[in-house]
Coordinates of N, CA and C in Angstrom, one line a residue:
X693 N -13.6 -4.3 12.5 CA -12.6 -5.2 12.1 C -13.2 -6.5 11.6
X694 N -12.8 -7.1 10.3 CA -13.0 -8.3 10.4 C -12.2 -9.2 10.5
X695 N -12.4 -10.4 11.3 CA -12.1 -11.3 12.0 C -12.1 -12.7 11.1
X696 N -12.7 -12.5 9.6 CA -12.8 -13.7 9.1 C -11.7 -13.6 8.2
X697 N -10.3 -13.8 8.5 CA -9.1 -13.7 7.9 C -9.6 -14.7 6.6
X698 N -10.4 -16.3 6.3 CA -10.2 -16.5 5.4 C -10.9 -16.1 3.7
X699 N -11.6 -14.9 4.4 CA -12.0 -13.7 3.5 C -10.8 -13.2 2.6
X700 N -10.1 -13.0 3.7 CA -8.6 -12.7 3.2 C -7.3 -13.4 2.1
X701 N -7.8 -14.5 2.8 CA -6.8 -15.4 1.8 C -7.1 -15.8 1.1
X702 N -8.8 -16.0 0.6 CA -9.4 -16.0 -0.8 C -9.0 -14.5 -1.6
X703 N -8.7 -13.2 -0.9 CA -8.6 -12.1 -1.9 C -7.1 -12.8 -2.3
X704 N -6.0 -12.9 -1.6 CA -4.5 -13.0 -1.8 C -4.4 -14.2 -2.6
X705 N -5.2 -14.8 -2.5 CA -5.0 -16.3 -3.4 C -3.9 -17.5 -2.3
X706 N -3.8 -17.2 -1.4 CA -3.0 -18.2 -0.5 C -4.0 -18.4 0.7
X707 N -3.4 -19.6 1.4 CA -3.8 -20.3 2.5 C -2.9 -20.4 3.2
X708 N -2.6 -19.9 4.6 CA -1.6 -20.3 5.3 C -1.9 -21.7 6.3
X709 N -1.1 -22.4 6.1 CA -1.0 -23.1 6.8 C -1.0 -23.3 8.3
X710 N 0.1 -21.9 8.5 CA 0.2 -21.6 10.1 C -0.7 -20.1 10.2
X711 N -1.9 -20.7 11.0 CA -2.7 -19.5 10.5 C -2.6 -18.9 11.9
X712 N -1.3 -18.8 12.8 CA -1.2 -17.8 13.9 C 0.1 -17.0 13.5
X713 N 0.8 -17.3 11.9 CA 1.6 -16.7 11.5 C 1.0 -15.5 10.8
X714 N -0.4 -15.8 10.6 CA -0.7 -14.6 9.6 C -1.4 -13.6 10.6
X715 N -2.1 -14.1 11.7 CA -2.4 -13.0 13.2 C -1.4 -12.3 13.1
X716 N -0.2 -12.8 13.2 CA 1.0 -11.9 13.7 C 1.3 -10.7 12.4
X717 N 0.9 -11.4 11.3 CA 1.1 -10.5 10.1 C 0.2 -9.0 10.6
X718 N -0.7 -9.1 11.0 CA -1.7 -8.7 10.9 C -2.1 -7.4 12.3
X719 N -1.2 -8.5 13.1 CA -0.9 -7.6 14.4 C -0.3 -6.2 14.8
X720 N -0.9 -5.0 14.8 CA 0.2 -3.8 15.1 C 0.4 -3.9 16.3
X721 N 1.9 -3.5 16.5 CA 2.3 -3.2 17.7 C 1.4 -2.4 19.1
X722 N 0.5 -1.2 18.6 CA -0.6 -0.6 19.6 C -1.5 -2.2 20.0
X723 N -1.7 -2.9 19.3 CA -2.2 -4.3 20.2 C -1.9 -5.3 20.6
X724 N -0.7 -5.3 20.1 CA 0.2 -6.1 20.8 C 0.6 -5.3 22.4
X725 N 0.6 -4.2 22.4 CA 1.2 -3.8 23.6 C 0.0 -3.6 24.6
X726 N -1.2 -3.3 23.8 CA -2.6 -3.4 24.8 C -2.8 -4.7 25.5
X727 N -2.2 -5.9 24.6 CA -2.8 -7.4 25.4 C -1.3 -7.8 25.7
X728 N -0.4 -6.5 26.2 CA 0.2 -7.2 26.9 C 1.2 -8.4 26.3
X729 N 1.3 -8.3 25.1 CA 1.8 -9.7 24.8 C 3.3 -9.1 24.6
X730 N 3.8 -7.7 24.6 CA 5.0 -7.4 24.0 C 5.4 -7.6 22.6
X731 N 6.0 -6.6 21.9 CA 6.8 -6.3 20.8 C 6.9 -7.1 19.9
X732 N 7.3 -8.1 20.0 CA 8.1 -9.1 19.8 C 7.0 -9.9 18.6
X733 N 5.6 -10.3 19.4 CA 4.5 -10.8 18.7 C 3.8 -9.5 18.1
X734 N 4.3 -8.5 17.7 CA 3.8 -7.9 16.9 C 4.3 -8.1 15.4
X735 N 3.9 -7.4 14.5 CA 3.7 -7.5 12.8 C 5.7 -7.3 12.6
X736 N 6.1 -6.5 13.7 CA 7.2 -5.7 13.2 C 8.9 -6.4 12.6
X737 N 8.4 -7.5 12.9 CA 9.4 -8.6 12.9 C 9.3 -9.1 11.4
X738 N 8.1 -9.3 11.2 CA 7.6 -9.7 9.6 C 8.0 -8.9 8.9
X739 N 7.4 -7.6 9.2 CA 7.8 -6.1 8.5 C 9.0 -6.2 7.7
X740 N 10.0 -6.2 8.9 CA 11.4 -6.4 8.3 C 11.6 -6.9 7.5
X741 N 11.1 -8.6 7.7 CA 11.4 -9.7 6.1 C 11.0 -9.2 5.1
X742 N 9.3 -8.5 5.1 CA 8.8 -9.0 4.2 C 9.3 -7.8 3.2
X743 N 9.9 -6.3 3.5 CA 10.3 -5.4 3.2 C 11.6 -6.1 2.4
X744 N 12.7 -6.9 2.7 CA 13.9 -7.2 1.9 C 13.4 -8.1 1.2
X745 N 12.3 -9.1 1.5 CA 11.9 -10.3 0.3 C 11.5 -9.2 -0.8
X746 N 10.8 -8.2 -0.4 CA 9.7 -7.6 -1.6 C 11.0 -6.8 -2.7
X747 N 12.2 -6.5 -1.8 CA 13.1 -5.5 -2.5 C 13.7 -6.4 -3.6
X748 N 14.0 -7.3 -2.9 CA 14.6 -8.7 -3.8 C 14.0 -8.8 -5.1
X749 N 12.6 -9.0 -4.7 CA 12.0 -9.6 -5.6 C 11.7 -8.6 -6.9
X750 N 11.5 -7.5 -6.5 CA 11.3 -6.5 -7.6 C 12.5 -5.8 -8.5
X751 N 13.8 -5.8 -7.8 CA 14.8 -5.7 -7.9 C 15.4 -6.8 -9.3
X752 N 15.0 -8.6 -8.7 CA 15.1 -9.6 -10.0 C 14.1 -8.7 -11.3
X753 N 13.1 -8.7 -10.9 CA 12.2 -8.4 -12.0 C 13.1 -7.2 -12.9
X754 N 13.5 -6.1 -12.1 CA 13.4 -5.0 -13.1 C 14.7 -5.4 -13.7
X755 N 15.5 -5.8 -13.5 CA 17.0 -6.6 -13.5 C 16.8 -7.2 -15.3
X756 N 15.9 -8.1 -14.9 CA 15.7 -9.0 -16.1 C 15.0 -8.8 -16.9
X757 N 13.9 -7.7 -16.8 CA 12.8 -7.1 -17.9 C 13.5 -5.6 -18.5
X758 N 15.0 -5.3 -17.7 CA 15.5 -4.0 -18.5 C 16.9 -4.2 -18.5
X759 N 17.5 -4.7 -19.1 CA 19.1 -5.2 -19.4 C 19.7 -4.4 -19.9
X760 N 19.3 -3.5 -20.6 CA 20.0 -2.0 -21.0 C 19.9 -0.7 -20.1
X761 N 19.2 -0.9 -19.0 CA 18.8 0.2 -17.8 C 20.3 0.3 -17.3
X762 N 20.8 1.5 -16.2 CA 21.9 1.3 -15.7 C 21.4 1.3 -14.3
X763 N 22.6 1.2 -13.3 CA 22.6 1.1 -12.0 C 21.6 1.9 -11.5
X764 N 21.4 3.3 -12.1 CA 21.0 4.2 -11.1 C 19.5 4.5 -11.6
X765 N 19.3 4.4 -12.8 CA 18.0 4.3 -13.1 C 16.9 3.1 -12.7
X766 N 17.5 1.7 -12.7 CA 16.9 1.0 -11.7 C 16.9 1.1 -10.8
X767 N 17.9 1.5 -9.9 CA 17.3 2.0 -8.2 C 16.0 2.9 -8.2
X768 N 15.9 3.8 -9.5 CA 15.0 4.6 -9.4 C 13.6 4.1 -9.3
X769 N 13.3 3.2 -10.8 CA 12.5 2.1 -10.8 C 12.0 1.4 -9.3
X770 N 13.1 0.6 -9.2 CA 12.3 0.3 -7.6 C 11.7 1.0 -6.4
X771 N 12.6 2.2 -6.6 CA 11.7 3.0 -5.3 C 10.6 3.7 -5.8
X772 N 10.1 3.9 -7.2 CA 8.7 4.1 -7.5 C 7.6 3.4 -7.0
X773 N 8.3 1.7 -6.8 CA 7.5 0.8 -6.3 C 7.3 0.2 -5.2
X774 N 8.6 0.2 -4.2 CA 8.8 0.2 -3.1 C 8.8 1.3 -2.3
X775 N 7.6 2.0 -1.8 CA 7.3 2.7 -1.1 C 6.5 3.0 -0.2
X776 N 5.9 3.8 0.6 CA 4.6 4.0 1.4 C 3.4 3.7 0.4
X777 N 3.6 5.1 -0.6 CA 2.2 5.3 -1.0 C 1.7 4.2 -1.9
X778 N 3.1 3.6 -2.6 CA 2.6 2.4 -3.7 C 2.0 1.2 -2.7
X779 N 2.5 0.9 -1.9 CA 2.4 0.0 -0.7 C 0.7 0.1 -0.4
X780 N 0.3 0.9 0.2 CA -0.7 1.7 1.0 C -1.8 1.6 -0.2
X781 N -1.4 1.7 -1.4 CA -2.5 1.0 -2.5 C -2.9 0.3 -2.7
X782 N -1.8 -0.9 -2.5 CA -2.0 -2.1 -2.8 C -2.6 -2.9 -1.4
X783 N -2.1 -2.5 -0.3 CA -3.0 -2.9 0.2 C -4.2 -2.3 0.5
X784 N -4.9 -1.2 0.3 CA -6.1 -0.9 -0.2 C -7.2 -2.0 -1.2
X785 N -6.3 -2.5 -1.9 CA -6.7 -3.1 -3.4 C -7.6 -4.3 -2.7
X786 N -6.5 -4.9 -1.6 CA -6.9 -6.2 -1.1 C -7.9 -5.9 0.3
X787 N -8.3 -4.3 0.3 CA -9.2 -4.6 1.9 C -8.3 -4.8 3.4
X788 N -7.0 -4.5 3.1 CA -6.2 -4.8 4.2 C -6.6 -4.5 5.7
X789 N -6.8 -3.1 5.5 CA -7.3 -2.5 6.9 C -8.3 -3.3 7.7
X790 N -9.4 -3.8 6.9 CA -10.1 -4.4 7.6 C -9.9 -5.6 8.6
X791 N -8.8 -5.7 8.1 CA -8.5 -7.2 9.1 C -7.0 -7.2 10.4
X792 N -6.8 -5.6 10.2 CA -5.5 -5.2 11.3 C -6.1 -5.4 12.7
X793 N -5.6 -5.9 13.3 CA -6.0 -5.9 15.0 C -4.8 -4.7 15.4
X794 N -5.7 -3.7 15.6 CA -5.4 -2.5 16.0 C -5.8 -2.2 18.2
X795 N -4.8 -1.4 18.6 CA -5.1 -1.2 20.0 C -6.2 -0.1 19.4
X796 N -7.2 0.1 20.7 CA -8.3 0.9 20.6 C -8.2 2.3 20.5
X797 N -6.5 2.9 20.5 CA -6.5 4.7 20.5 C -6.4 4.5 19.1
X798 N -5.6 3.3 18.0 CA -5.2 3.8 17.1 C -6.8 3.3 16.3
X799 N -7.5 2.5 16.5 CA -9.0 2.2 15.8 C -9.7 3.3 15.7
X800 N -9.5 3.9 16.9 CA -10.7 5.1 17.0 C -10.3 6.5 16.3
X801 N -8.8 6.6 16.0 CA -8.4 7.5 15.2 C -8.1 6.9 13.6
X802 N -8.9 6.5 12.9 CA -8.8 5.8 11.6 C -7.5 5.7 11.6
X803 N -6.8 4.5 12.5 CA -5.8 3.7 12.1 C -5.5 2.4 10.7
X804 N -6.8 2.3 10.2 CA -7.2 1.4 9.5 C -6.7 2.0 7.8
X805 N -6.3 3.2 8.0 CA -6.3 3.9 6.8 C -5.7 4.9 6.7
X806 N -4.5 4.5 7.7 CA -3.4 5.0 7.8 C -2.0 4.7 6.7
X807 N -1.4 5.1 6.1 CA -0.7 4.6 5.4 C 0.4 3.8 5.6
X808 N 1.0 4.5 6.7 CA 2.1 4.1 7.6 C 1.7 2.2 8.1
X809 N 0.5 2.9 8.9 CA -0.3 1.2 9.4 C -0.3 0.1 8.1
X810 N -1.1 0.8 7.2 CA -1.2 0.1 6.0 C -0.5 -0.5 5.4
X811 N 1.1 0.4 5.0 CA 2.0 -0.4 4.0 C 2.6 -1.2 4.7
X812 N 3.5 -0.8 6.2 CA 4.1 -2.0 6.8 C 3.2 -3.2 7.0
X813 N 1.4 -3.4 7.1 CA 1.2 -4.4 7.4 C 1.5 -5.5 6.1
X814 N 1.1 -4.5 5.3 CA 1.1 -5.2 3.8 C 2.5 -6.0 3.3
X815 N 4.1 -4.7 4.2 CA 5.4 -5.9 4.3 C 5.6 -7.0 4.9
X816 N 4.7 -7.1 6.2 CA 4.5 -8.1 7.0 C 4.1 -9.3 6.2
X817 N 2.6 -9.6 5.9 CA 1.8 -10.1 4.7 C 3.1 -10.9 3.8
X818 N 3.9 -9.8 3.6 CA 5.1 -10.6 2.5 C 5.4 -11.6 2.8
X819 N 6.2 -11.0 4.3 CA 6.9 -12.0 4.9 C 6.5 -13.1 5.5
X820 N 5.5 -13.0 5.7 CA 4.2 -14.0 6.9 C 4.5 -15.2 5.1
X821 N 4.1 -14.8 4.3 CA 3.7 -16.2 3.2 C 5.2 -16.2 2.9
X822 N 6.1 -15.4 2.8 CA 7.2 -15.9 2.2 C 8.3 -17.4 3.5
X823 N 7.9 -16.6 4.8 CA 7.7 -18.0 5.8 C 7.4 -19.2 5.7
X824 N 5.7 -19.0 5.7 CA 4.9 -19.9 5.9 C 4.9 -21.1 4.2
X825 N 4.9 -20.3 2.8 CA 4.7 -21.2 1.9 C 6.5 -20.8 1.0
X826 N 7.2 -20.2 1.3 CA 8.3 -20.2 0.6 C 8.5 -18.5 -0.5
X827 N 9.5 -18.8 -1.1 CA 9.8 -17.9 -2.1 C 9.1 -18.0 -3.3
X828 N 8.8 -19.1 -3.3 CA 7.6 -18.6 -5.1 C 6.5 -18.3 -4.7
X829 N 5.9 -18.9 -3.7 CA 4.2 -18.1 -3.2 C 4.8 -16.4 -2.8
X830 N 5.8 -16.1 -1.9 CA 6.2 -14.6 -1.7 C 6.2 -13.8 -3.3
X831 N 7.0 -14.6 -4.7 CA 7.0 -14.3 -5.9 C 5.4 -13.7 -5.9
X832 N 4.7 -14.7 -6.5 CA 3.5 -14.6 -6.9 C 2.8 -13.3 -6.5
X833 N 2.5 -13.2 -4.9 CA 1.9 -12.7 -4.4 C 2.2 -11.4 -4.8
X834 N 3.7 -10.9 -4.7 CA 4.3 -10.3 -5.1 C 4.2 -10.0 -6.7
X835 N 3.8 -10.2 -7.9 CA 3.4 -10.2 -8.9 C 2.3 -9.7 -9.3
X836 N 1.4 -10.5 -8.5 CA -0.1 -10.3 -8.8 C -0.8 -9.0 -8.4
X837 N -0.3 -8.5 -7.2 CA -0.3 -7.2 -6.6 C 0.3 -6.3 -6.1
X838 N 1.8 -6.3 -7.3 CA 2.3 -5.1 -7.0 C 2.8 -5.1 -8.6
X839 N 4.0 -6.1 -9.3 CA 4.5 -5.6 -10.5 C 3.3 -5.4 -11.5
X840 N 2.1 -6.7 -11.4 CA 1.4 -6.7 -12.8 C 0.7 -4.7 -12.8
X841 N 0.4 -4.1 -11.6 CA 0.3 -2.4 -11.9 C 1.5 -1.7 -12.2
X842 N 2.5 -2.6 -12.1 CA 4.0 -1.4 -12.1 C 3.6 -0.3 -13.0
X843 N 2.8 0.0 -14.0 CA 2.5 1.4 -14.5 C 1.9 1.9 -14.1
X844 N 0.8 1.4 -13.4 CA 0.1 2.4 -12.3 C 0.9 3.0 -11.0
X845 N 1.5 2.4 -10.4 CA 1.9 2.6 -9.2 C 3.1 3.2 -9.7
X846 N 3.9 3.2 -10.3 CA 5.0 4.3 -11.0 C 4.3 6.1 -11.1
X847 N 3.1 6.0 -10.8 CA 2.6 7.2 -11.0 C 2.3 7.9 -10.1
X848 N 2.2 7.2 -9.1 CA 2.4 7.6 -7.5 C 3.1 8.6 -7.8
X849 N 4.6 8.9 -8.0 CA 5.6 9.7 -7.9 C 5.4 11.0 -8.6
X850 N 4.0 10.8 -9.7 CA 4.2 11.9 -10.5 C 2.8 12.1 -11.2
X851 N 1.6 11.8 -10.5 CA 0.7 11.6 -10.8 C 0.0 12.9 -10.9
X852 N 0.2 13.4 -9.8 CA -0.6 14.9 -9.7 C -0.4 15.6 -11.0
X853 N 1.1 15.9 -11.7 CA 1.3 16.3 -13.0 C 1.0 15.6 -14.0
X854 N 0.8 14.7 -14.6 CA 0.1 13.5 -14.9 C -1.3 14.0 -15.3
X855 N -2.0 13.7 -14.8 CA -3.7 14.3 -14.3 C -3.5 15.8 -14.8
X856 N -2.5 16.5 -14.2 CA -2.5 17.9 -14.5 C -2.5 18.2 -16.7
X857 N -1.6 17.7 -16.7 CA -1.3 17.9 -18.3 C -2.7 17.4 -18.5
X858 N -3.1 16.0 -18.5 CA -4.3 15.7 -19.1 C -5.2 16.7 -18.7
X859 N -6.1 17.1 -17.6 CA -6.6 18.3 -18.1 C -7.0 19.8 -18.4
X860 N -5.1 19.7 -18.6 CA -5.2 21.6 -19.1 C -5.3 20.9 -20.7
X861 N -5.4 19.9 -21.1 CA -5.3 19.9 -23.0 C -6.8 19.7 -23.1
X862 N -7.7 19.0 -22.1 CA -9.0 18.8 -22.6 C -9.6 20.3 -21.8
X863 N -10.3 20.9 -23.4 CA -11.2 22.2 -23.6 C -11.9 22.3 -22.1
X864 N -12.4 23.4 -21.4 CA -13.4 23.3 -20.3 C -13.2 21.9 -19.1
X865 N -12.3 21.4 -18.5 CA -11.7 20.9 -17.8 C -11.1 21.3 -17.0
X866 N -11.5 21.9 -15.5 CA -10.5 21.9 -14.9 C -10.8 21.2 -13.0
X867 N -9.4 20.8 -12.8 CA -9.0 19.8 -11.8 C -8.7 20.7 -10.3
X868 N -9.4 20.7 -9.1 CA -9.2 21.0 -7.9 C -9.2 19.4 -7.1
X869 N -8.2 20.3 -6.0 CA -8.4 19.1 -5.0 C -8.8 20.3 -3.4
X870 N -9.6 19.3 -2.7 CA -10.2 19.8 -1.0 C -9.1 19.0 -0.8
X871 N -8.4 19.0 0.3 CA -7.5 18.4 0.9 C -7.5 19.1 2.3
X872 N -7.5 18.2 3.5 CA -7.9 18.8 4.8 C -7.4 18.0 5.7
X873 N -7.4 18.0 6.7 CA -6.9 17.2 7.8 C -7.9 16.5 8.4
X874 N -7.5 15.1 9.2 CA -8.5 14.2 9.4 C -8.1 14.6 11.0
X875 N -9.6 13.9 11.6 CA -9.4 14.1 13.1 C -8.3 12.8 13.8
X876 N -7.4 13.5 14.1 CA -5.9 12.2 14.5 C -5.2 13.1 15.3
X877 N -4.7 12.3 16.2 CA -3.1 13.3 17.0 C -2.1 14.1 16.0
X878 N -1.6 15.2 17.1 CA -0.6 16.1 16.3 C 0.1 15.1 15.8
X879 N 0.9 14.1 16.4 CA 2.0 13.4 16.1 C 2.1 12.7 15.0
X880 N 0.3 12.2 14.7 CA 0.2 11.1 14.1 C -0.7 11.5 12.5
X881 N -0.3 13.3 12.0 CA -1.4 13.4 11.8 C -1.8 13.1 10.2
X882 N -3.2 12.8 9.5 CA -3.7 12.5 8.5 C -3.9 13.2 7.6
X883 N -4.0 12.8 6.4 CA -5.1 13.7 5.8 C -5.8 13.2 5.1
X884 N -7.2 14.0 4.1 CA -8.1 13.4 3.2 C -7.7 14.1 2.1
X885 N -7.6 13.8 0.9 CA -8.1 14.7 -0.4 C -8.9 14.4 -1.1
X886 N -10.2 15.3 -1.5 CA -11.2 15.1 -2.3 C -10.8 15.9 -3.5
X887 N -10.7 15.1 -4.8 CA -10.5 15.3 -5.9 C -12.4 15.9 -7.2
X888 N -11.7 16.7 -7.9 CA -12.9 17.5 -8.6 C -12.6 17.8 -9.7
X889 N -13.2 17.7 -10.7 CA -13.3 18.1 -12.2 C -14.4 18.5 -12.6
X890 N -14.4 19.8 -12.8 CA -15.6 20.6 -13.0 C -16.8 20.4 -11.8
X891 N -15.9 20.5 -10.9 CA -17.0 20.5 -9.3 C -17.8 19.4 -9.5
X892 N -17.4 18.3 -9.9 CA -18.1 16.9 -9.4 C -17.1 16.1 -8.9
X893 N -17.1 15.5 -7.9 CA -16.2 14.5 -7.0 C -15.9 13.7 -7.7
X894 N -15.0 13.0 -7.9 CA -14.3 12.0 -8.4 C -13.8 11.0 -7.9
X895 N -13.1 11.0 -7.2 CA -12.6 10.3 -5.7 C -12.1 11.1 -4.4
X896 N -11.1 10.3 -3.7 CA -10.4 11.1 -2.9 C -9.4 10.1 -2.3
X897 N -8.6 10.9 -1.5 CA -7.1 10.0 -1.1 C -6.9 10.3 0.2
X898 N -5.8 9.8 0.8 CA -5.6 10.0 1.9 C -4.0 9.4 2.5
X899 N -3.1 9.9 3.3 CA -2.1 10.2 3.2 C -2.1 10.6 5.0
X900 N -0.3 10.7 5.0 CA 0.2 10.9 6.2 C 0.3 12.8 5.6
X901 N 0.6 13.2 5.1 CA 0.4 14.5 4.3 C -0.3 14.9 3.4
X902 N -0.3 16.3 3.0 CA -1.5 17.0 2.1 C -1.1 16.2 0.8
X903 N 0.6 16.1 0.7 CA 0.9 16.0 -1.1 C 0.5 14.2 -1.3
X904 N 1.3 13.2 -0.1 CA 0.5 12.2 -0.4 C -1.2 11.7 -0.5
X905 N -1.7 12.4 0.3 CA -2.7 12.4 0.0 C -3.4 12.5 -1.8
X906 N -3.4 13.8 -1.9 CA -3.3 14.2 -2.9 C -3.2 13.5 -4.2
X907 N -1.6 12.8 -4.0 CA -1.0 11.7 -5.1 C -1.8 10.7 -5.1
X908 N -2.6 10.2 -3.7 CA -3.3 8.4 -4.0 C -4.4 9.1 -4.6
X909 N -5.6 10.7 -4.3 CA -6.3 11.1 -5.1 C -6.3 10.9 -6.5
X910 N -5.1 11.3 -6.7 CA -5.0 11.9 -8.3 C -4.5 10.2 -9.1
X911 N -3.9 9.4 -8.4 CA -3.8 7.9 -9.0 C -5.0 7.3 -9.1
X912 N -6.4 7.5 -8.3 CA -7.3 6.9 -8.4 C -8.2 7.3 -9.7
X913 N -7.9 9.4 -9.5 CA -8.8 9.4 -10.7 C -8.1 9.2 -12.4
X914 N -6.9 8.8 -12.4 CA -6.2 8.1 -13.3 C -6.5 7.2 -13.7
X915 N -7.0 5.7 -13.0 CA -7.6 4.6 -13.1 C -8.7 4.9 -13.5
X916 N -9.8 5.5 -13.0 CA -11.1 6.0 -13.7 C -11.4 6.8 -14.8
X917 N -10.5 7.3 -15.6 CA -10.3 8.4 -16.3 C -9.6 7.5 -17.5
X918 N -8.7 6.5 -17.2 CA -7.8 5.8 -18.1 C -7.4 6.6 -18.6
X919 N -5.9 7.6 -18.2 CA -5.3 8.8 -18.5 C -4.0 7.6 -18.5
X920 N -3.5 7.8 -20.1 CA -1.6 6.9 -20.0 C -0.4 8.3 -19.3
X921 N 0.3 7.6 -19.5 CA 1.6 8.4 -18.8 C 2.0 8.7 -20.3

């Protein structure tokens, strides 16, 4: 773990002011319950805000960038983006894991790169700055690292076929994924996918299941491939 959170707030572009608001962001409940501190000072309270700030906010956006969309095709829109796996990217993007204060069963079972762990910390995160600096820093933040990929992360949902079309049309191309289980509790359990194109690795992903997994694989090698929708 690292400990030098203002590593962190150089990636996010903010400074908190109340820098025992962003601990808390930061805090999962497995360590909050290890030190005893109870529930309460865990991330999960943030979670909540920072999940209805983020819905708000993307919700304005698609609102006013599609004025001929109807009701139900925007709901669709947002939950391409409001999700686990879109979530679990973006906080990837920024290094998030590295700075969770995790209890010691969930550290030693790659809780750091867990998606679950991952996206709610990253709702937290919302909420912690939408607290601490207001609703146009929650905006921004919210901007800069979630809508400006809105076409990337729309692909989350459909990426695998995506990647698929692109290469059954390119000649001598073809796409396997390893996908396997990580060492984790039944309850809790993980997985990896190693992605391949003509048996050379390309990336790999990882997920609360084989298909998400899979999907953050196949969005990565989308970005490296520069494959459009």
């Amino acid at each position: 773990m690292n400990t030098e959170t203002d590593i962190l707030e150089d990636t996010v572009g903010y400074r908190f002011r109340d820098k025992d608001l962003l601990k808390q962001a930061l805090t999962h409940p497995s360590y909050s319950g290890e030190m005893r501190w109870g529930r309460e000072r865990s991330n999960q309270r943030l979670e909540f805000l920072g999940d209805a700030v983020l819905e708000m906010i993307v919700s304005d956006y698609l609102y006013r960038t599609h004025p001929q969309v109807e009701e139900g095709e925007l709901t669709r829109m947002r939950s391409s983006l409001v999700f686990e796996a879109a979530l679990t990217v973006c906080a990837k993007d920024i290094g998030l894991g590295d700075f969770i204060y995790l209890g010691k069963g969930e550290d030693i079972s790659a809780g750091r790169e867990k998606p679950s762990i991952l996206s709610d910390t990253f709702e937290a995160l919302i909420g912690a700055i939408f607290l601490d600096g207001g609703y146009e820093e929650a905006k921004r933040f919210i901007y800069e690292h979630i809508i400006d990929d809105i076409d990337e992360l729309s692909l989350l949902n459909d990426g695998k076929s995506v990647l698929q079309e692109y290469t059954q049309k390119a000649e001598g191309m073809v796409l396997r994924y390893n996908t396997f289980s990580l060492d984790s509790p039944e309850h809790k359990k993980s997985f990896c996918s190693e992605l391949y194109i003509n048996e050379k690795l390309i990336t790999s992903g990882t997920g609360h299941s084989k298909k998400s997994a899979e999907q953050e694989a196949a969005l990565k090698a989308i970005r490296i491939l520069g494959v459009k929708k």
